[in-house]
Each structure stands twice: as C-alpha cells, then as structure tokens.
PDB file of C-alpha atoms in Angstrom:
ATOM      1  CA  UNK A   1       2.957  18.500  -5.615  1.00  0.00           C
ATOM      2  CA  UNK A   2       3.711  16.449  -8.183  1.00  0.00           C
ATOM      3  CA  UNK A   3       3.170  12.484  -8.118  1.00  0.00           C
ATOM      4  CA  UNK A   4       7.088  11.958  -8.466  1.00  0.00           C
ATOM      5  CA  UNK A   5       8.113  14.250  -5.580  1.00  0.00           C
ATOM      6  CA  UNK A   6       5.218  13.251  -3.477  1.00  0.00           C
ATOM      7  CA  UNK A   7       6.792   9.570  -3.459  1.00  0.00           C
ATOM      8  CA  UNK A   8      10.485  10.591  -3.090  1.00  0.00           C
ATOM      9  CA  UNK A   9       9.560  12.945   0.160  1.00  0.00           C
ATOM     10  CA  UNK A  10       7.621  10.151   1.619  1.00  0.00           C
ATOM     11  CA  UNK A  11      10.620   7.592   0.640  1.00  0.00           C
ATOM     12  CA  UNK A  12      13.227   9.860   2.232  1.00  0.00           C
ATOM     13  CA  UNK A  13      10.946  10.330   5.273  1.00  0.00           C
ATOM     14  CA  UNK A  14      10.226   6.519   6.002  1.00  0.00           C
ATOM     15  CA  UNK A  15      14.620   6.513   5.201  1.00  0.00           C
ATOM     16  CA  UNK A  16      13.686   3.860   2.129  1.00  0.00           C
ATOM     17  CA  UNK A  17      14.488   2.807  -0.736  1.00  0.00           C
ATOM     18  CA  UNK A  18      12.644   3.129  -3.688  1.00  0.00           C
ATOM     19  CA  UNK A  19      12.405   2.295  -7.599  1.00  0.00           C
ATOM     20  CA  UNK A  20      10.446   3.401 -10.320  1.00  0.00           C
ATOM     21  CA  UNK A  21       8.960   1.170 -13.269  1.00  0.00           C
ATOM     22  CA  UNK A  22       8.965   3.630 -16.088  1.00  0.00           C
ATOM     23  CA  UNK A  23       6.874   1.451 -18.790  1.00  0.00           C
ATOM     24  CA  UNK A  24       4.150   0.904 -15.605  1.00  0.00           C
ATOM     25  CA  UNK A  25       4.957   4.122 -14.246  1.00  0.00           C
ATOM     26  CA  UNK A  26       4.959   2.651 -10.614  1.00  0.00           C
ATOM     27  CA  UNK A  27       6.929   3.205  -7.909  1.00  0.00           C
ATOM     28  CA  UNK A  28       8.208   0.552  -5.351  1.00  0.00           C
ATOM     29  CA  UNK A  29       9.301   1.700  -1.519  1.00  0.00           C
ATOM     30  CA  UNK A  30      10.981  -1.341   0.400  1.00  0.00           C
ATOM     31  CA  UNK A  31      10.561  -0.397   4.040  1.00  0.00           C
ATOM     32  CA  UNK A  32      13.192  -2.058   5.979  1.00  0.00           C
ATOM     33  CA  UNK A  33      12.288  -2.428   9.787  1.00  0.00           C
ATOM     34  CA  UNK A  34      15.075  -2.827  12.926  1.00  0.00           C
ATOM     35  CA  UNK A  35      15.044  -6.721  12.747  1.00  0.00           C
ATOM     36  CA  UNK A  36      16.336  -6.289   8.961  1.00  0.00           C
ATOM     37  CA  UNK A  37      13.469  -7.650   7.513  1.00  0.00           C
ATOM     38  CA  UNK A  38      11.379  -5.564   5.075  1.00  0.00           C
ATOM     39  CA  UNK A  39       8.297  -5.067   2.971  1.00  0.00           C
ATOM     40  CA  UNK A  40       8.300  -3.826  -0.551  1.00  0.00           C
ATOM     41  CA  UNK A  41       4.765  -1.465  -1.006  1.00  0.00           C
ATOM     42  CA  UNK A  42       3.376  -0.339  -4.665  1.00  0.00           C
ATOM     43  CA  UNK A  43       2.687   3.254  -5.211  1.00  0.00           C
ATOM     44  CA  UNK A  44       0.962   4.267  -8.736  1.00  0.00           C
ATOM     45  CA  UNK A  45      -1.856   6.568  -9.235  1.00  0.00           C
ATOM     46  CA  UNK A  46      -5.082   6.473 -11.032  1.00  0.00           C
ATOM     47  CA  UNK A  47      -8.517   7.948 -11.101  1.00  0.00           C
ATOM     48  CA  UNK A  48     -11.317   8.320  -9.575  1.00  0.00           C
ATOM     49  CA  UNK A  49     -14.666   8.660 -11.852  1.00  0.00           C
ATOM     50  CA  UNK A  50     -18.322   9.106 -10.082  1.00  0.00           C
ATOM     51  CA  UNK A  51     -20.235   9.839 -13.029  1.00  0.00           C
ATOM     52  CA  UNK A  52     -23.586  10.461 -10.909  1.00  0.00           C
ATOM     53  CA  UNK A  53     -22.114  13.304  -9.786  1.00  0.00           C
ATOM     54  CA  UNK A  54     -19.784  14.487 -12.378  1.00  0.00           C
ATOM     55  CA  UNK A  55     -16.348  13.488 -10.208  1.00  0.00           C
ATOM     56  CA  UNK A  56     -13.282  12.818 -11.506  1.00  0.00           C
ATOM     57  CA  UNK A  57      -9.842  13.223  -9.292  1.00  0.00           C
ATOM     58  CA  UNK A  58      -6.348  11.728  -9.450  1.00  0.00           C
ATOM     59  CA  UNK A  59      -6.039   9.111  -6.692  1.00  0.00           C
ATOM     60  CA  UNK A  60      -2.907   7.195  -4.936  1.00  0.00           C
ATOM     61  CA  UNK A  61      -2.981   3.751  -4.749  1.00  0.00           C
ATOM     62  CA  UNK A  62      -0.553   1.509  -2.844  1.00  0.00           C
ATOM     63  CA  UNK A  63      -0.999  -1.945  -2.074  1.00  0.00           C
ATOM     64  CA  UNK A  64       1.602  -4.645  -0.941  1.00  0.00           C
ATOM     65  CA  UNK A  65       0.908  -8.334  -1.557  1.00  0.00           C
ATOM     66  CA  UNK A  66       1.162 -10.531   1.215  1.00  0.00           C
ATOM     67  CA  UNK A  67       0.367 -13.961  -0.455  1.00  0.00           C
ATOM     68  CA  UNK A  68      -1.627 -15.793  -2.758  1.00  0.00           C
ATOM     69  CA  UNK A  69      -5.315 -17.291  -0.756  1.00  0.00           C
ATOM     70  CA  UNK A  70      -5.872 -20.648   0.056  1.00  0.00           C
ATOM     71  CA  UNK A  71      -8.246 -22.541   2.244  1.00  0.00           C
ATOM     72  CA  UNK A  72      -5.855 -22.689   4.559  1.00  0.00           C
ATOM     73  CA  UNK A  73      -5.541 -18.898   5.110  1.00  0.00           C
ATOM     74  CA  UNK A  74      -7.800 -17.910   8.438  1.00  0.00           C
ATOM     75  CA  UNK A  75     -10.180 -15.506   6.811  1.00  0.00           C
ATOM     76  CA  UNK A  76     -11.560 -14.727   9.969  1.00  0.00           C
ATOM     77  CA  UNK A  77      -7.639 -13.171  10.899  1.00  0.00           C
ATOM     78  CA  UNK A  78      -7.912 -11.160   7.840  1.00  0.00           C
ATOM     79  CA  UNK A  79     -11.143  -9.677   8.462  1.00  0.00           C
ATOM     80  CA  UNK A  80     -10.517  -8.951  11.829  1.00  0.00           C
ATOM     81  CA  UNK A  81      -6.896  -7.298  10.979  1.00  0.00           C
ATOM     82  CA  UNK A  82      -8.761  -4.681   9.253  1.00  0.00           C
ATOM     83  CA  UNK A  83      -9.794  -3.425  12.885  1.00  0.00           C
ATOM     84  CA  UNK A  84      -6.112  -2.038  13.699  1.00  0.00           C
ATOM     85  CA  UNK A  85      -5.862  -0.470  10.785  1.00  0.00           C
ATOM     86  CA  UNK A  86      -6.768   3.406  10.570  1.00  0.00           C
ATOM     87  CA  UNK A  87      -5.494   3.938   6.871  1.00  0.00           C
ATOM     88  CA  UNK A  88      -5.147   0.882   4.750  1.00  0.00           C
ATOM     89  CA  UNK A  89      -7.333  -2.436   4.579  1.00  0.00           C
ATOM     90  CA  UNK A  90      -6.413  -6.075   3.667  1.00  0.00           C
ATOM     91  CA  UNK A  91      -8.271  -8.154   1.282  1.00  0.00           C
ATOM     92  CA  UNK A  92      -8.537 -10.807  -1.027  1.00  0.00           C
ATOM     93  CA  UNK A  93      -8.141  -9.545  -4.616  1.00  0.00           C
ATOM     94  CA  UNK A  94     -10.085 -11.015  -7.901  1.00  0.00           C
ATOM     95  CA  UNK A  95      -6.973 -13.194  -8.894  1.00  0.00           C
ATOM     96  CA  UNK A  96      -6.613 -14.324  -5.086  1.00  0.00           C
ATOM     97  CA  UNK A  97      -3.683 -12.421  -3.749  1.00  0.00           C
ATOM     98  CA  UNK A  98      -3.645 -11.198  -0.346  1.00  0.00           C
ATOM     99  CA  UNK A  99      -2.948  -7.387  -0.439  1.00  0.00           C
ATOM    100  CA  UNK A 100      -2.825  -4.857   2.014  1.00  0.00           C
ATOM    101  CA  UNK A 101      -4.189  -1.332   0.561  1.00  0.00           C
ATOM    102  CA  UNK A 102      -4.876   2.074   0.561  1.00  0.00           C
ATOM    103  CA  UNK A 103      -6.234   4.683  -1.741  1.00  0.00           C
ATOM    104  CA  UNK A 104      -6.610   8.533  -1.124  1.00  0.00           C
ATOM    105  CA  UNK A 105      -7.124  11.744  -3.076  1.00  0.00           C
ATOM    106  CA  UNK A 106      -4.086  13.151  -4.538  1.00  0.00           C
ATOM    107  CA  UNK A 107      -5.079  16.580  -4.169  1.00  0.00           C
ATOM    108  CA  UNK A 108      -4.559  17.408   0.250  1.00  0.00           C
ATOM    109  CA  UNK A 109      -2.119  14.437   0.251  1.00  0.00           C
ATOM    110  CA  UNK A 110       1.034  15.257   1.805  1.00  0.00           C
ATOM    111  CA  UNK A 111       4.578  13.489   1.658  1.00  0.00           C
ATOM    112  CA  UNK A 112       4.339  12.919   5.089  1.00  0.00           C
ATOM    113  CA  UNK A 113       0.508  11.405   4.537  1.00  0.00           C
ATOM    114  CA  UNK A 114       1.601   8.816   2.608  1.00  0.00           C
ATOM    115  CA  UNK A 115       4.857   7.952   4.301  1.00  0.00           C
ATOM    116  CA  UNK A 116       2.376   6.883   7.739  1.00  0.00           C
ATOM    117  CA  UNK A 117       0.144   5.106   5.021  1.00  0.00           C
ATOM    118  CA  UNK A 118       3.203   3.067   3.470  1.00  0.00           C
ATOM    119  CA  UNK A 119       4.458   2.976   6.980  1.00  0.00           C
ATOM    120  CA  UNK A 120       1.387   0.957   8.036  1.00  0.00           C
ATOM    121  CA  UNK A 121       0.840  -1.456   4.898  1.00  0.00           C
ATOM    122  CA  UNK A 122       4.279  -2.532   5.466  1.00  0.00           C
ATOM    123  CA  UNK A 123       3.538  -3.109   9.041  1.00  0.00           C
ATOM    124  CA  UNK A 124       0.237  -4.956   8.381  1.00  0.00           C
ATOM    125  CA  UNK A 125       1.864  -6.865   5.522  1.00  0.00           C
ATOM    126  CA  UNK A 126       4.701  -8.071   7.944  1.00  0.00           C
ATOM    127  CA  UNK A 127       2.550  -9.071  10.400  1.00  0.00           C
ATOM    128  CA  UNK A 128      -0.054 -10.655   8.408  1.00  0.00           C
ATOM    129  CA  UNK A 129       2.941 -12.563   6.969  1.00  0.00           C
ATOM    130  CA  UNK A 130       4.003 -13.729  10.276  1.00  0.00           C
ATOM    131  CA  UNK A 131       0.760 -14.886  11.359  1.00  0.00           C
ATOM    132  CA  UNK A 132       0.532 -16.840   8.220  1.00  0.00           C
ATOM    133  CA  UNK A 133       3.509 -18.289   8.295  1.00  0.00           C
ATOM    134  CA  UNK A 134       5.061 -16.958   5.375  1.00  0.00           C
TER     135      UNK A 134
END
C-alpha cells in the first residue's frame, strides 16, 4: 500500500481531517475528540539503515508536539506516561520539544495500524497537555 493511501484509510477510519505538505511531503491528521477539542499528529516516512547487518526499510514516523521543556515540566510525569502507552512514547527532543511518537515498518503496516497509533498519540498528547497545563 502506498504511503498516500495508507494515511487517507487511517484518516477516514479515525473520521479526521487531514493535510498534506507537498514541499515536506508530510501529512497532518487533526483528531478531534467528543469534548471538541483536538490534536493535530505528523505522519511522514523515512528510513531505516542498520548497516551491521545490511538493513534498510521504509519506516512511518508520527509524532505530535505537546510543548516546548522547561524546568518546570515534571519529568518524572513524562517518564512514567510512557507506561500506558503500548504503541507510541513521549520524550524530550534535541531542540526541547515535548513530542509524543511512534515509528514502525512500513512494510505489515495496515491503515487500520496506524489509525490506533495516531489514535493514541493524540490521546497521550491531550492528556499530557492537560496535566501540564497547557
């Protein structure tokens, strides 16, 4: 299945919208919950290279930012969020943003595989969010 369908099955399944940055060639799913509020998660692929043992495979990466880190942020809260999480983690990127992220193999991934992964960062995200006070 190709990258492009992949995302627009999981969009219609999650009943979401979704846009597509052509020069980054990313696409954005908001995921709008009952209370009206949403999260936006990013969806763009790239590749996986093991050179020890000669691996290379397309990957799917989504991530949704949550905030930019500060010492006020409870680290120990984001560590232990990790815990409810069965598909996605959240982390503290190089540049200090607070994301919420997954990455799997292209190649078994299903439409409805990644619409319960974009289903959860958006979930996570929220909640981090609320616990944060954002």
């Amino acid at each position: 299945m190709s990258f492009k369908k992949l995302v627009e099955e999981a969009s219609d399944i999650l009943e979401s919208f979704y846009e597509y940055n052509d020069e980054k060639n990313i696409y954005s799913i908001k995921v709008v919950f009952d209370d009206d509020s949403s999260e936006t998660i990013h969806i763009y692929q790239d590749t996986f290279e093991d050179d020890v043992d000669g691996v290379t495979k397309k990957i799917i990466v989504c991530e949704s930012f949550v905030c930019k880190y500060d010492s006020s942020k409870d680290l120990l809260l984001l560590a232990k969020s990790n815990n409810d999480l069965f598909f996605a983690k959240s982390s503290i990127s190089e540049d200090d943003k607070i994301l919420v992220e997954s990455c799997s193999f292209m190649e078994n991934l299903t439409s409805l595989h990644l619409s319960v992964i974009v289903n959860e960062i958006a979930q996570h995200a929220q909640y981090l969010k609320e616990e944060f006070n954002i």
